[in-house]
Coordinates of C-alpha atoms and ligand atoms in Angstrom, one line a residue:
X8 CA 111.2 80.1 122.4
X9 CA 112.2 83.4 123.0
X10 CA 110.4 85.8 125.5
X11 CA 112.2 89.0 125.2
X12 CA 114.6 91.1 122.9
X13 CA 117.4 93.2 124.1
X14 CA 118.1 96.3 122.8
X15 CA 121.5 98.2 122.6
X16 CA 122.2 101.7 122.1
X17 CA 125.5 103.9 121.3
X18 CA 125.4 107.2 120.8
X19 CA 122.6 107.9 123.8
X20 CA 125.5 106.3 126.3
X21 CA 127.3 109.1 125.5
X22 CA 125.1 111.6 127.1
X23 CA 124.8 113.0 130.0
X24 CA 122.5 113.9 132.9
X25 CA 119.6 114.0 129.9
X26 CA 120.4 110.6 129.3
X27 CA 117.1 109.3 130.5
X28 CA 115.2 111.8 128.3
X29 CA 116.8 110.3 125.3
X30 CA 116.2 106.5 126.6
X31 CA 112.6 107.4 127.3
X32 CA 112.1 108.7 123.8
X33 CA 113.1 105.9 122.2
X34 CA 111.2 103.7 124.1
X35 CA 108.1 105.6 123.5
X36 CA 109.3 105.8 119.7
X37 CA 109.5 101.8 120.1
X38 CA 106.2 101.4 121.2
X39 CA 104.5 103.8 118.7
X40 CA 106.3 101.8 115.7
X41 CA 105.3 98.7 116.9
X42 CA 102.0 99.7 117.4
X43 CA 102.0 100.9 113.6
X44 CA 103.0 97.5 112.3
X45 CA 100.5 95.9 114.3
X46 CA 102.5 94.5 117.9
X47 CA 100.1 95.9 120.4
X48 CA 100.7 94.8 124.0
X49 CA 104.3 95.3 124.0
X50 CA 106.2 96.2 127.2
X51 CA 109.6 98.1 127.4
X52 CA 111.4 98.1 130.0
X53 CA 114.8 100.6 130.1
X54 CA 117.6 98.4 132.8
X55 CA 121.2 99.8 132.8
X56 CA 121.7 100.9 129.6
X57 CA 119.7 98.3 128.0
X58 CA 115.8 98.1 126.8
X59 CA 113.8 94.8 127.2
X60 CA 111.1 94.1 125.3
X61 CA 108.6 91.5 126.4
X62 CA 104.9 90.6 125.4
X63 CA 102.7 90.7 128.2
X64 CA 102.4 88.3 130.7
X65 CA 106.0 87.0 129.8
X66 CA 104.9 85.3 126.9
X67 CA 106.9 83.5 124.5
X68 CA 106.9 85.7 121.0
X69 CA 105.7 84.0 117.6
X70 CA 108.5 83.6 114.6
X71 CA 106.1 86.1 112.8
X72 CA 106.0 88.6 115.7
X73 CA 109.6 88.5 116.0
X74 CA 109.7 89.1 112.0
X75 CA 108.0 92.3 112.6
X76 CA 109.8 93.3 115.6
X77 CA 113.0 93.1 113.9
X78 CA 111.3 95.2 111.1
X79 CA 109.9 98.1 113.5
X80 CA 113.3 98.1 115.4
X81 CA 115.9 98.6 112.0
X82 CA 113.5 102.1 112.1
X83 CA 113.9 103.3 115.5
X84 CA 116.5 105.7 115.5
X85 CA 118.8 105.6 118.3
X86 CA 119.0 101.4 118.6
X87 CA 122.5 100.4 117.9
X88 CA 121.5 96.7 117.8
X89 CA 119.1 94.0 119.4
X90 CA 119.0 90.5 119.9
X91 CA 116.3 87.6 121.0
X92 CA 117.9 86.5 124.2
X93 CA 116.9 83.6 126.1
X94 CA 117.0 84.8 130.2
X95 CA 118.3 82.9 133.3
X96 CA 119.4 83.3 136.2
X97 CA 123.4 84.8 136.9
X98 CA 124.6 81.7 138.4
X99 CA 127.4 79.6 136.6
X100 CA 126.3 76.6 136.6
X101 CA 122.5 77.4 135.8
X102 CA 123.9 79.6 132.9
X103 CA 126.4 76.9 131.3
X104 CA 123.5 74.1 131.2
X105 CA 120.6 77.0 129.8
X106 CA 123.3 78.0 127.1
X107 CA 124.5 74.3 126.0
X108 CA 120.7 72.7 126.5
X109 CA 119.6 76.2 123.7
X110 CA 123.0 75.4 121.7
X111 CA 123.1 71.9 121.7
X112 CA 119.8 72.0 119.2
X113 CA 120.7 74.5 117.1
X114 CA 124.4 73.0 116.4
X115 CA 122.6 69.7 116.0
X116 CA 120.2 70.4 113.3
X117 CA 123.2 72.2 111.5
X118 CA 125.4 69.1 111.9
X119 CA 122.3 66.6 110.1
X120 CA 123.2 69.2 107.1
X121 CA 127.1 69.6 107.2
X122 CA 129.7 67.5 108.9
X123 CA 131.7 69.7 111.0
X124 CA 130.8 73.5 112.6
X125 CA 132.8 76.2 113.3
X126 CA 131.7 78.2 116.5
X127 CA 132.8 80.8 119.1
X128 CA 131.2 82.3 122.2
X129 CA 131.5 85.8 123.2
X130 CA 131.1 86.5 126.6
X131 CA 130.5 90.2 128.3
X132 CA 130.7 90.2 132.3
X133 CA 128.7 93.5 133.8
X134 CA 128.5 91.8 136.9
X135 CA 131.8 92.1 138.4
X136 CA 131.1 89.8 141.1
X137 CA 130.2 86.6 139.0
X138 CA 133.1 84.1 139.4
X139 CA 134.2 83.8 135.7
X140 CA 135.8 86.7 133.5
X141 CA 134.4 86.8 130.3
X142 CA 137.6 84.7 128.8
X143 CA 136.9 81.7 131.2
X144 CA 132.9 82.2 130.2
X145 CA 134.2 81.4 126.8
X146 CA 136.8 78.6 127.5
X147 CA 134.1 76.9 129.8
X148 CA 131.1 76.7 127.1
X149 CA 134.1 75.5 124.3
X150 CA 135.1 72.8 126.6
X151 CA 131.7 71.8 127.2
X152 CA 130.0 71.9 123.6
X153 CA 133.4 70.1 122.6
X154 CA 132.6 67.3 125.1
X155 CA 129.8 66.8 123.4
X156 CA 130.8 67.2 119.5
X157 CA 134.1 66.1 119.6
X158 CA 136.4 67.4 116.1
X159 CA 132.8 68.1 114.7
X160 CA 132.8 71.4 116.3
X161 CA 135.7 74.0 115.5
X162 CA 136.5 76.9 117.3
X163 CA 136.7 79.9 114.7
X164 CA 137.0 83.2 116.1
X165 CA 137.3 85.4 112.7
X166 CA 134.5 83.4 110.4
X167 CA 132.3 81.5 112.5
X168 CA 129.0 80.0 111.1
X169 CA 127.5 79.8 114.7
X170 CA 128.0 82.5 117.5
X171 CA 126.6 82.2 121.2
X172 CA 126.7 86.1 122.5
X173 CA 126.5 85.7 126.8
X174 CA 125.8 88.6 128.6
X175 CA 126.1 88.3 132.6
X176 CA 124.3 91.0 134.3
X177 CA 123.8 91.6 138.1
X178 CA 120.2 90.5 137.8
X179 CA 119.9 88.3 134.8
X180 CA 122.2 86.7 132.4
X181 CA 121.3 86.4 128.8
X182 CA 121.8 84.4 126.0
X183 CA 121.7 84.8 122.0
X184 CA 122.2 83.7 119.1
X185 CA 122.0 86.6 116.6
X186 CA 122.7 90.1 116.7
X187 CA 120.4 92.4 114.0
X188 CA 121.7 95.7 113.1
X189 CA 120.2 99.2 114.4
X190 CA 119.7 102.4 112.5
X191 CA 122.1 104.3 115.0
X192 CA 121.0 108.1 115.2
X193 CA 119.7 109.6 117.5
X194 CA 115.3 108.9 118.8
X195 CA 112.9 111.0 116.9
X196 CA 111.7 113.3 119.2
X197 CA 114.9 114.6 121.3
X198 CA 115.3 117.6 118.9
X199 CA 113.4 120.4 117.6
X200 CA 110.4 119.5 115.3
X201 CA 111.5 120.8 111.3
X202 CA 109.3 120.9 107.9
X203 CA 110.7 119.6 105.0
X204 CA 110.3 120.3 101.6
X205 CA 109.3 117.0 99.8
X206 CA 108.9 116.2 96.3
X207 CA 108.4 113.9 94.4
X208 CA 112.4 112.9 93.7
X209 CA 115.1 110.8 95.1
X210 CA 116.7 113.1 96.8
X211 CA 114.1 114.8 99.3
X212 CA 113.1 112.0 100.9
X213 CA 116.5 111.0 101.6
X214 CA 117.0 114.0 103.4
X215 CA 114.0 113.8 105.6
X216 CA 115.5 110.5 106.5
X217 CA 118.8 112.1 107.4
X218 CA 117.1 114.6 109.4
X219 CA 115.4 111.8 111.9
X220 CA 118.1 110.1 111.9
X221 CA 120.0 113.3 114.4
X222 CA 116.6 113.1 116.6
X223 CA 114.3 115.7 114.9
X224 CA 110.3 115.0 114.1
X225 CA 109.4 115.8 110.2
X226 CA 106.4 117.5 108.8
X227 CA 106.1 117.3 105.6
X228 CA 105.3 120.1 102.8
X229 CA 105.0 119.6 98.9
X230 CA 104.0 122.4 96.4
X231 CA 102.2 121.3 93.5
X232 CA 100.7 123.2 90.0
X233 CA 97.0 121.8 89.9
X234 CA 96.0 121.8 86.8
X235 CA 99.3 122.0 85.3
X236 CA 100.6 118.8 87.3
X237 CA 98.4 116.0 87.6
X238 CA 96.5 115.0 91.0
X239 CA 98.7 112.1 90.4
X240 CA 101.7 113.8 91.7
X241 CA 100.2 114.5 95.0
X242 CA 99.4 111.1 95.2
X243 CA 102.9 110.1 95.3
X244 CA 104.0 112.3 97.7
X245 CA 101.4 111.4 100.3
X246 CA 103.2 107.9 99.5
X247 CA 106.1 108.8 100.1
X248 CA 105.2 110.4 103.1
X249 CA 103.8 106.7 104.2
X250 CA 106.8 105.5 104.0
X251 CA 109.1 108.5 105.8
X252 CA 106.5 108.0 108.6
X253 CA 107.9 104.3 109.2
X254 CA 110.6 105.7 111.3
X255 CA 108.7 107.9 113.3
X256 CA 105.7 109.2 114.9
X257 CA 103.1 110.1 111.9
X258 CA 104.3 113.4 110.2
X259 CA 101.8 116.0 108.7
X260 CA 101.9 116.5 105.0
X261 CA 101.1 119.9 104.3
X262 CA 100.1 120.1 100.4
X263 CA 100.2 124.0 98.8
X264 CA 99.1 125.0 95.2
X265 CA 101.7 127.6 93.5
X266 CA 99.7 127.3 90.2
X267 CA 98.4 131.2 90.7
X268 CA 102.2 132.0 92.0
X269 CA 103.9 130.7 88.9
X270 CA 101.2 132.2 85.8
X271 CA 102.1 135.5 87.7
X272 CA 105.5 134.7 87.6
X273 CA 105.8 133.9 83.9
X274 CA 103.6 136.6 82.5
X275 CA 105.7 139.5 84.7
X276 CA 109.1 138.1 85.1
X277 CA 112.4 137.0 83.0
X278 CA 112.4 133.1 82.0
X279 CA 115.9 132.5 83.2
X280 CA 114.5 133.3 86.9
X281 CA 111.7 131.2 86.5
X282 CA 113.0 128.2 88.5
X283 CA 114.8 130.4 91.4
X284 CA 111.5 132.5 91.7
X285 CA 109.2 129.1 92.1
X286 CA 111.8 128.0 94.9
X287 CA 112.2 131.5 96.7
X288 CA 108.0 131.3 96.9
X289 CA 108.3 127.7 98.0
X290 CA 110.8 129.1 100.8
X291 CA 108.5 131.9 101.9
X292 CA 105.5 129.9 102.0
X293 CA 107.9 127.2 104.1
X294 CA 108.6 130.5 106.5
X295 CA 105.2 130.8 107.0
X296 CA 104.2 127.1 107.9
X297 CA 107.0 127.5 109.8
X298 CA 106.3 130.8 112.1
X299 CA 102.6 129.2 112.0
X300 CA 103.0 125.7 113.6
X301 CA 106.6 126.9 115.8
X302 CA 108.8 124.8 113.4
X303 CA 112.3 125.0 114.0
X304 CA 114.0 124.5 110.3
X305 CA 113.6 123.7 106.9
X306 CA 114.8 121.0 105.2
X307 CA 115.5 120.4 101.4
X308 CA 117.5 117.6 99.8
X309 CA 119.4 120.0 98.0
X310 CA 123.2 119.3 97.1
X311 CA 125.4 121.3 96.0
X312 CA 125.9 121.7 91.9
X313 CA 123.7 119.1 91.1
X314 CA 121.5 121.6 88.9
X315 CA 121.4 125.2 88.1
X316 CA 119.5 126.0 90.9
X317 CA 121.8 125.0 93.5
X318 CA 125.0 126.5 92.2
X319 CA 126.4 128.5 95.5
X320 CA 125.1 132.0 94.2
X321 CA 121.9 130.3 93.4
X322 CA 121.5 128.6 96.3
X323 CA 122.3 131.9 98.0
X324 CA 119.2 133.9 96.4
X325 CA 116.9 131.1 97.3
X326 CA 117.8 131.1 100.9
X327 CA 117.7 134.9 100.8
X328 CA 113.8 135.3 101.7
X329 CA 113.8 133.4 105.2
X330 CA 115.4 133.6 108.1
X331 CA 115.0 130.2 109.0
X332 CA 118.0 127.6 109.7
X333 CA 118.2 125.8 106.8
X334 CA 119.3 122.1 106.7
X335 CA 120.5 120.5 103.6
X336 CA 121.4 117.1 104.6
X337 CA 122.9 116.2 101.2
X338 CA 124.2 119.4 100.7
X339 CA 127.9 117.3 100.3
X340 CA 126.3 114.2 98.2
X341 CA 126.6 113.1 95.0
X342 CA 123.5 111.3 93.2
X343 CA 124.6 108.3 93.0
X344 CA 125.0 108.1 97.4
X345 CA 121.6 109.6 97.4
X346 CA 120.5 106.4 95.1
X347 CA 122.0 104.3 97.2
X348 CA 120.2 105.6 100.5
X349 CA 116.8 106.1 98.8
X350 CA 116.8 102.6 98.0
X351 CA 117.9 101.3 101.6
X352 CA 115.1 103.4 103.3
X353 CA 112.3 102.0 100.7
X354 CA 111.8 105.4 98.9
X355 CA 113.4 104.5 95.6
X356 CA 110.8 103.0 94.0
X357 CA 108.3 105.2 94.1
X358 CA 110.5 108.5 93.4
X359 CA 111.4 106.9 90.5
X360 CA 107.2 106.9 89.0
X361 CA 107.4 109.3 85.9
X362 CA 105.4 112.3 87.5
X363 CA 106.1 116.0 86.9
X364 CA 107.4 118.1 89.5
X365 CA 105.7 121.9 90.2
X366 CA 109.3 123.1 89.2
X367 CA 109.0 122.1 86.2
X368 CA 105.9 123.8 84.9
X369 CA 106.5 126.2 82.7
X370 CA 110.1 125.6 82.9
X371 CA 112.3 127.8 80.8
X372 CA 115.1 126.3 78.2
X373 CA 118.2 128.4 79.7
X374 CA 117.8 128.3 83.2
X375 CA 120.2 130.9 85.0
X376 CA 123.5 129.3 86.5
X377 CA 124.5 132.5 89.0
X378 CA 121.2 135.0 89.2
X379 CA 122.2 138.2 90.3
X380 CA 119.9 139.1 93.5
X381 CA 119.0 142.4 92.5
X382 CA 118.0 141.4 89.3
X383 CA 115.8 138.6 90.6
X384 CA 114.4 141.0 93.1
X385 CA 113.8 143.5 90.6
X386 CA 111.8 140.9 88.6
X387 CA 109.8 140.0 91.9
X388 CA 108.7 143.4 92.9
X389 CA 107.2 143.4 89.0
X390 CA 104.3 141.0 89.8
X391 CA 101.3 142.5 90.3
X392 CA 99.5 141.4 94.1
X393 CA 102.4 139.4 94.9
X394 CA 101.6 139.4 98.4
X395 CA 98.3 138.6 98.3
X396 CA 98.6 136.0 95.9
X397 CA 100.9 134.9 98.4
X398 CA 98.7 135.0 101.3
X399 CA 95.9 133.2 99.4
X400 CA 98.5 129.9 98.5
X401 CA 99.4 129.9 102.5
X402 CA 95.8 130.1 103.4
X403 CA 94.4 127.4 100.7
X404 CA 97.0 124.9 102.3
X405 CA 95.4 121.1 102.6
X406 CA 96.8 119.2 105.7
X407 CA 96.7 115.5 105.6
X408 CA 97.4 114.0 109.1
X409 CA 97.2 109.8 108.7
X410 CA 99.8 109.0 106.0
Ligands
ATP505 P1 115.6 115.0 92.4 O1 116.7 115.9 92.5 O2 115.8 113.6 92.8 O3 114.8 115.0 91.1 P2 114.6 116.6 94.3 O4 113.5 116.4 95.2 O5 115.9 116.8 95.0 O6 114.5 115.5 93.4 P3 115.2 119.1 93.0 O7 114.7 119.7 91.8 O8 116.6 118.8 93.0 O9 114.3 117.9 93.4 O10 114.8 120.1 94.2 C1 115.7 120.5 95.3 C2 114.9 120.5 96.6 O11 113.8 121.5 96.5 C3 114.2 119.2 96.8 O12 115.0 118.3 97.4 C4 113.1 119.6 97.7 O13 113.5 119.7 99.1 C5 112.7 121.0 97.2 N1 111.6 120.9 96.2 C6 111.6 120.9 94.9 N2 110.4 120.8 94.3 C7 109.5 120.7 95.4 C8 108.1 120.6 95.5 N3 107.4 120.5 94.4 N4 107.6 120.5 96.7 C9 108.3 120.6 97.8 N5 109.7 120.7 97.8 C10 110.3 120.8 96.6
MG506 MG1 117.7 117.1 93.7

């Protein structure tokens, strides 16, 4: 029965004379996620601080169309919350009988199950000119539903089992029945574009997350060790890229092979560098892709402590080779909250596949907890045709462009 779906939005309210760029972002970002989950045809319209939805023609949406809407719209960043609203006309009398005639058999078919309801309306006036204030809204639709169910019917405004939202508007007054949660943020899109480094763990793909959540567009880029790690890890990356590119407008995964890099690096240098020299290549290459496709930051879901390569000092010596902003989204979290996220976005699952990591090839037993920088440096400037071999892993670079 219902024909549109109202969106809400929070944090985009707050701007200012950019507003609209931010609004129009979204509902561009609304029409490409739809589009990816198969709701073609859609029309978004952007009203005073509100976005309608509507299939064309005005017609009435399908219970599975609806499913997927709700689906496509708990992804786009920037919706606060939405609701399937029926529409009528701003006139009080025409509003009271739409909104009892739409309650009336929904309370109905929960009375055949249950003897008594509780209810409450919540009523929002925009329109300043319509007759009622939002408290006599509410008193006027009790009285009348009560009219009809008599003691069945309980007002409840803390726990109520049944809520009818009213929303009186200059040009339209709308009615609904359930409110679905937003992801908040901020639409993909209305900040700089950024590459992130993603792995195959929990954590990185939470952090890409993160980052789309404040606005920015994602590219993706993994390292791997063909043939020291399996084609197989790849192949979970590109998955997990499938799903990071839910919430936005498809993301390139760029794909880099540091197998070359790392034999140099553990027939020249000390094994207790190992790890920190694979991560300082991964930043320069990152640098690279960067300069290359006018990126504006890198990403990495590293936090603080949670192994030896991301003790401060270590930390410090990795981000030494770029001059790129770095962004480390979980920089402050502690596994378990990165658990917790990577299973609400849908990621969990598959970091969790056993598949070794390019860090860990030849990884060495005593990793070391705070590297000196000269030292490491020392031990770079030892392997022979570093920069070339460089060069050669930026220039072999696959780019996969449909995940
Ligand atoms: P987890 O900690 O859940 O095993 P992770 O992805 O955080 O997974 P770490 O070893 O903690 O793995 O690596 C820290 C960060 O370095 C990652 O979040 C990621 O941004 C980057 N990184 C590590 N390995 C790779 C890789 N093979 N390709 C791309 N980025 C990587
Ligand atoms: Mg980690």
């Amino acid at each position: 029965m219902y024909k549109c779906i109202v969106c809400r939005y929070h944090e985009i309210a707050t701007k200012g004379h950019n507003r609209s760029m931010f609004e129009n972002k979204l509902l561009d970002n609304i029409r490409v996620l739809a589009g990816y989950a198969g709701v073609e045809g859609l029309t978004c319209q952007r009203i005073r601080g509100r976005i309608f939805l509507r299939k064309q023609k005005n017609a009435v949406f399908e219970e599975a169309e609806l499913e997927q809407l709700k689906d496509v719209l708990s992804r786009a960043f920037g919706l606060e919350s939405f609701s399937p609203v029926i529409e009528c006309v701003p006139e009080a009398e025409t509003l009271f009988e739409t909104a009892f005639e739409s309650a009336k058999g929904a309370i109905c078919k929960i009375l055949e199950k249950q003897n008594t309801i509780r209810f409450r309306t919540r009523a929002r006036r925009s329109d300043k000119n319509f007759p009622l204030i939002s408290k006599e809204i509410e008193i006027e639709m009790a009285t009348r539903l009560h009219k009809e169910f008599g003691d069945r019917i309980k007002i409840d405004l803390d726990d109520p089992e049944f809520t009818i939202g009213i929303e009186v508007r200059e040009q339209v007054a709308l009615i609904y029945y359930e409110t679905f949660r937003g992801p908040g943020g901020l639409p993909v899109g209305t900040n700089s574009n950024v590459l992130a480094l993603l792995s195959g763990g929990i954590d990185s793909p939470v952090a890409c997350h993160m980052t789309m959540k404040r606005g920015c567009h994602v590219d993706f880029l993994t390292f791997h060790s063909f043939p020291y790690t399996p084609m197989e890890s790849l192949e979970k990356v590109k998955r997990l890229t499938s799903v990071l590119n839910r919430y936005q407008k498809k993301g390139r995964l760029f794909a880099c092979n540091i197998s070359e890099l790392q034999k140099l690096i553990r027939d020249n240098c000390n094994p207790k560098y190992r790890t920190l020299l694979y991560r300082r290549i991964m930043m320069r290459i990152a640098t690279m892709l960067c300069h290359f496709h006018k990126l504006g930051a890198i990403v990495t879901g590293e936090s603080i402590g949670q192994v030896a390569s991301q003790t401060i000092v270590n930390l410090s010596v990795i981000n030494d080779v770029t001059n790129m902003l770095m962004i480390r989204p979980l920089a402050g979290m502690d596994k378990l909250e990165s658990i917790e996220r990577a299973q609400k976005i849908g990621t969990f699952d598959i970091s969790i596949e056993d598949q070794p990591d390019s860090c860990t090839v030849f990884l060495p037993s005593s990793p070391a907890v705070a590297a000196k920088f000269y030292l490491v440096e020392e031990d770079e400037k030892r392997i022979p045709g570093f920069e070339e071999a460089l060069e050669r892993a930026f220039r072999s670079i696959e780019r996969f462009d449909n995940l």
